[in-house]
Every structure is written in C-alpha cells, then in structure tokens.
Short mmCIF file of C-alpha atoms in Angstrom, two decimals:
data_model
loop_
_atom_site.label_atom_id
_atom_site.label_comp_id
_atom_site.label_asym_id
_atom_site.label_seq_id
_atom_site.Cartn_x
_atom_site.Cartn_y
_atom_site.Cartn_z
CA MET A 1 74.52 274.36 13.63
CA ASN A 2 72.29 273.52 16.37
CA ARG A 3 71.01 270.14 17.64
CA ARG A 4 67.53 270.69 16.17
CA THR A 5 68.65 271.38 12.72
CA ALA A 6 71.00 268.20 12.75
CA ARG A 7 68.12 265.95 13.99
CA HIS A 8 65.70 267.48 11.41
CA ARG A 9 68.41 266.66 8.56
CA ASN A 10 68.78 263.11 9.89
CA ARG A 11 65.03 262.51 9.72
CA GLU A 12 65.03 263.93 6.14
CA ARG A 13 67.91 261.54 5.18
CA GLY A 14 66.03 258.59 6.79
CA ALA A 15 62.82 259.43 4.84
CA GLY A 16 64.66 259.78 1.71
CA LEU A 17 66.32 256.45 2.23
CA PHE A 18 63.02 254.91 3.06
CA ILE A 19 61.35 256.36 -0.18
CA VAL A 20 64.46 255.08 -2.27
CA ILE A 21 63.90 251.53 -0.72
CA LEU A 22 60.05 251.59 -1.50
CA ILE A 23 60.77 252.58 -5.06
CA VAL A 24 63.51 249.89 -5.43
CA ALA A 25 61.13 247.21 -4.03
CA GLY A 26 58.28 248.22 -6.30
CA LEU A 27 60.47 248.03 -9.36
CA ALA A 28 61.70 244.59 -8.25
CA ALA A 29 58.27 243.40 -7.83
CA LEU A 30 57.19 244.87 -11.22
CA GLY A 31 60.11 243.25 -12.76
CA MET A 32 59.20 239.78 -11.21
CA THR A 33 55.72 240.02 -12.27
CA LEU A 34 56.70 240.96 -16.09
CA LEU A 35 59.18 237.87 -15.82
CA THR A 36 56.53 235.62 -14.64
CA LEU A 37 54.05 236.90 -17.30
CA THR A 38 56.46 236.38 -19.98
CA SER A 39 57.49 232.85 -18.96
CA MET A 40 53.73 232.00 -18.71
CA GLY A 41 52.95 233.13 -22.25
CA PRO A 42 54.43 230.09 -24.11
CA LYS A 43 52.71 227.57 -21.66
CA MET A 44 49.21 229.54 -22.22
CA SER A 45 49.69 229.67 -26.06
CA GLY A 46 50.57 226.09 -25.89
CA GLY A 47 47.33 225.27 -24.08
CA LEU A 48 45.33 227.29 -26.58
CA ARG A 49 47.10 225.57 -29.43
CA SER A 50 46.28 222.02 -27.84
CA GLN A 51 42.53 223.12 -27.47
CA GLU A 52 42.46 224.43 -31.13
CA GLU A 53 44.07 221.13 -32.31
CA ALA A 54 41.52 219.01 -30.02
CA PHE A 55 38.59 221.04 -31.76
CA ASN A 56 40.11 220.25 -35.27
CA ALA A 57 40.37 216.66 -34.38
CA ALA A 58 36.75 216.52 -33.20
CA GLU A 59 35.72 218.36 -36.39
CA ALA A 60 37.60 215.73 -38.64
CA GLY A 61 36.06 213.08 -36.76
CA PHE A 62 32.63 214.62 -37.19
CA ASN A 63 33.34 214.64 -40.93
CA ALA A 64 34.48 211.00 -40.94
CA ALA A 65 31.55 209.89 -39.06
CA GLN A 66 29.05 211.71 -41.31
CA ALA A 67 30.71 209.98 -44.42
CA VAL A 68 30.50 206.58 -42.83
CA ILE A 69 26.92 206.88 -41.75
CA LYS A 70 26.06 208.24 -45.07
CA GLN A 71 27.79 205.16 -46.73
CA TYR A 72 25.98 202.82 -44.28
CA PHE A 73 22.67 204.28 -45.23
CA GLY A 74 23.37 204.38 -48.97
CA ASP A 75 24.57 200.81 -49.32
CA GLY A 76 21.64 199.59 -47.17
CA SER A 77 23.66 198.40 -44.40
CA TRP A 78 21.69 200.46 -42.07
CA LEU A 79 17.86 201.11 -42.33
CA ASN A 80 17.83 203.26 -39.14
CA PHE A 81 19.95 203.98 -36.23
CA GLU A 82 18.58 200.90 -34.16
CA GLY A 83 21.11 198.72 -32.69
CA HIS A 84 24.09 201.08 -33.68
CA THR A 85 24.11 203.31 -30.42
CA LEU A 86 26.38 202.88 -27.48
CA THR A 87 24.87 201.66 -24.40
CA GLN A 88 27.72 200.27 -22.37
CA PRO A 89 29.92 200.74 -20.31
CA SER A 90 27.52 201.41 -17.31
CA ASN A 91 24.39 202.74 -19.25
CA ILE A 92 26.49 205.52 -20.52
CA ASP A 93 23.45 206.62 -22.59
CA ARG A 94 21.10 206.80 -19.55
CA PRO A 95 20.88 210.07 -17.30
CA LEU A 96 18.80 208.13 -14.80
CA ILE A 97 18.67 204.53 -13.69
CA GLY A 98 15.16 204.19 -12.24
CA THR A 99 14.87 207.31 -10.32
CA ASN A 100 18.67 207.61 -9.49
CA ILE A 101 20.90 209.77 -11.11
CA ASN A 102 23.58 207.81 -13.30
CA PRO A 103 26.89 209.00 -12.38
CA ASN A 104 28.24 207.31 -15.66
CA TYR A 105 25.99 209.25 -18.09
CA PHE A 106 28.14 210.42 -20.71
CA ARG A 107 27.47 214.08 -20.18
CA ARG A 108 28.54 213.79 -16.39
CA VAL A 109 31.87 212.07 -17.27
CA PRO A 110 35.02 213.87 -18.65
CA ASP A 111 36.26 212.96 -21.88
CA GLU A 112 39.32 211.27 -20.53
CA GLU A 113 37.20 208.95 -18.53
CA ILE A 114 34.95 208.02 -21.25
CA LEU A 115 37.84 207.01 -23.33
CA LEU A 116 39.28 204.82 -20.52
CA ALA A 117 35.97 203.43 -19.80
CA LEU A 118 35.81 202.37 -23.42
CA ASP A 119 39.27 200.75 -23.29
CA PRO A 120 39.86 199.95 -19.64
CA GLY A 121 42.93 197.69 -20.57
CA LYS A 122 44.57 200.64 -22.63
CA ASP A 123 45.39 198.24 -25.45
CA GLY A 124 43.87 200.50 -28.13
CA VAL A 125 41.11 198.12 -28.69
CA PRO A 126 37.74 199.22 -27.09
CA ASP A 127 36.02 196.67 -24.87
CA TYR A 128 32.59 198.19 -25.79
CA GLY A 129 30.67 199.10 -28.87
CA PRO A 130 29.41 199.91 -31.24
CA LEU A 131 31.71 202.69 -32.09
CA LEU A 132 32.15 204.53 -35.35
CA PHE A 133 35.89 205.28 -34.55
CA PHE A 134 38.07 204.72 -31.70
CA ASN A 135 41.28 206.93 -31.18
CA GLN A 136 41.39 207.20 -34.83
CA THR A 137 44.39 209.17 -36.16
CA PHE A 138 43.98 211.31 -39.22
CA ALA A 139 46.67 213.96 -39.62
CA ALA A 140 49.84 213.39 -41.60
CA THR A 141 53.23 214.40 -40.25
CA GLU A 142 56.03 215.93 -42.57
CA THR A 143 57.24 212.44 -43.38
CA GLY A 144 53.73 211.48 -44.61
CA ALA A 145 53.28 209.12 -41.40
CA THR A 146 50.01 209.44 -39.42
CA ASP A 147 50.60 211.83 -36.32
CA PRO A 148 49.78 209.74 -33.31
CA ARG A 149 49.20 213.04 -31.22
CA LEU A 150 45.92 213.72 -32.74
CA SER A 151 42.85 211.39 -32.82
CA TYR A 152 39.12 211.29 -32.65
CA THR A 153 36.50 208.73 -31.24
CA ALA A 154 32.96 208.90 -32.41
CA PHE A 155 29.91 206.99 -31.31
CA LEU A 156 26.23 207.32 -31.52
CA ILE A 157 23.79 207.85 -28.34
CA ASN A 158 20.17 207.09 -28.18
CA ASP A 159 18.80 210.58 -27.53
CA GLU A 160 15.61 208.99 -26.29
CA ALA A 161 17.36 206.87 -23.70
CA ALA A 162 16.14 209.35 -20.96
CA GLY A 163 12.56 208.39 -21.73
CA GLY A 164 10.00 209.29 -24.17
CA ALA A 165 8.90 207.61 -27.44
CA ALA A 166 11.69 205.63 -28.92
CA ASP A 167 12.68 206.95 -32.43
CA PRO A 168 15.32 204.88 -34.30
CA ASN A 169 15.51 207.61 -36.92
CA ASP A 170 17.49 209.92 -34.77
CA VAL A 171 20.46 209.84 -32.53
CA LEU A 172 23.00 211.88 -30.99
CA LEU A 173 26.56 211.81 -32.69
CA VAL A 174 29.23 212.19 -30.04
CA VAL A 175 33.02 212.98 -31.10
CA ILE A 176 35.71 213.53 -28.94
CA GLY A 177 38.95 215.08 -30.39
CA VAL A 178 42.17 214.51 -28.46
CA VAL A 179 45.60 215.89 -28.30
CA ARG A 180 48.32 213.62 -26.83
CA SER A 181 51.84 213.89 -25.79
CA GLY A 182 53.04 210.24 -25.58
CA SER A 183 50.39 208.42 -23.61
CA ARG A 184 49.21 211.65 -21.58
CA ILE A 185 46.25 213.66 -22.96
CA LEU A 186 46.93 217.24 -23.20
CA ALA A 187 43.44 218.40 -24.45
CA THR A 188 40.02 217.18 -25.65
CA THR A 189 37.05 218.64 -27.23
CA ARG A 190 33.59 216.99 -27.57
CA LEU A 191 31.01 217.67 -30.19
CA GLU A 192 27.41 216.62 -29.84
CA ILE A 193 25.44 216.75 -33.00
CA VAL A 194 21.93 215.54 -33.37
CA LEU A 195 21.44 213.36 -36.57
CA ALA A 196 18.16 212.41 -38.29
CA TYR A 197 17.56 210.02 -40.99
CA VAL A 198 14.82 210.74 -43.41
CA ALA A 199 14.27 207.83 -45.89
CA GLY A 200 14.61 208.80 -49.47
CA VAL A 201 16.39 212.12 -48.65
#
C-alpha cells in the first residue's frame, strides 16, 4: 500500500468519525429538546387551568352581582346607580384628571394592583367602596368547605366618568376573578359588562 492510499483512508476515517459525532450531537440536542418540552407541559397546562378557573370565578361573580343588583332594584333599595359606583382609590373611575392621564384609572392598572389598592392593609377588609363583593369565595371543596383559592371582587364604575352627560341609569360592572395559592395570586380574569336600568322592566 502506498502512502497516498493510507493518507486517503485516514481522511475517510476522520470524516466518518466527524459525521458520527455530528449525528450523536444532533440526537442529544433533540433528546434535550423533547425532555424540556415534556417537563414544560404540566406547567403550561397548570397555567391554562388557572386562567380557566379565574374566568369561571369572574363569571360566578358576574352572576352573583347581577342577582344582588336585581334584588336592590326589586326591593326599592336602589332607584338608580347613583352613589353606588366606585370612585376611590385615586379616582379609579377617571381616565383623565383635568387634561392629564390618570395612571390609576382601572383600565390602566393590573387586576392584582386594583385588589391591593382596595385593601392596602391586606386584612381582607376593603378600605374603599362601595363594592358589591370583595374577595368573595364561592366554590366548595370535597369536604363542603368554601375553597379559599377561588374568589371574585365586583364593583360598579360610572361609565360617564370620562365626561359626557351623567346618566345614573347605566354603569359598568367590573368583576375580577382570582385564583390563589396561599397568598400568592396565580391568575386573574376581568369581566366588564355595561348594565342599564330601565324602570318597570
């Protein structure tokens, strides 16, 4: 065998080894990717489940608020929505203060911050009102106790607070559904529904 043939074979062996190393590295990368994806699956599904539970909590809050409002109008406690809307903390119902943007307007503030602003002492008793509900639990556990993980907060906002002619017969119902793990909020969902009162209907 001459030297040229030996060198040529050594090059082929080197190229073959290089290809094998690339294939093994590719398979290792693919394996790590699959491992990462499968470990993320439960976290992602847990997050989706929390969002769904928060939506369900908000929906339960809407139903409860609607029933309470209907009762107030039915028994004559309320004649319209005047005086029953949330205005504090910090002009939460006003998008503008004068000509300046209000950073505390409820649509500019995350749900968690609204809940904290309503109860800055975190004692479970809101410092501001009127509220229809505050951190109201509603779902029962297997033992029949109320599940503290799921709650809703509901309040009314004057939908004309931004300006325009005041109309005490319509408001914006805001409901925040919350899912907690201990004191930590896992997910929130906010529903905003325009309500109108028509006498005699």
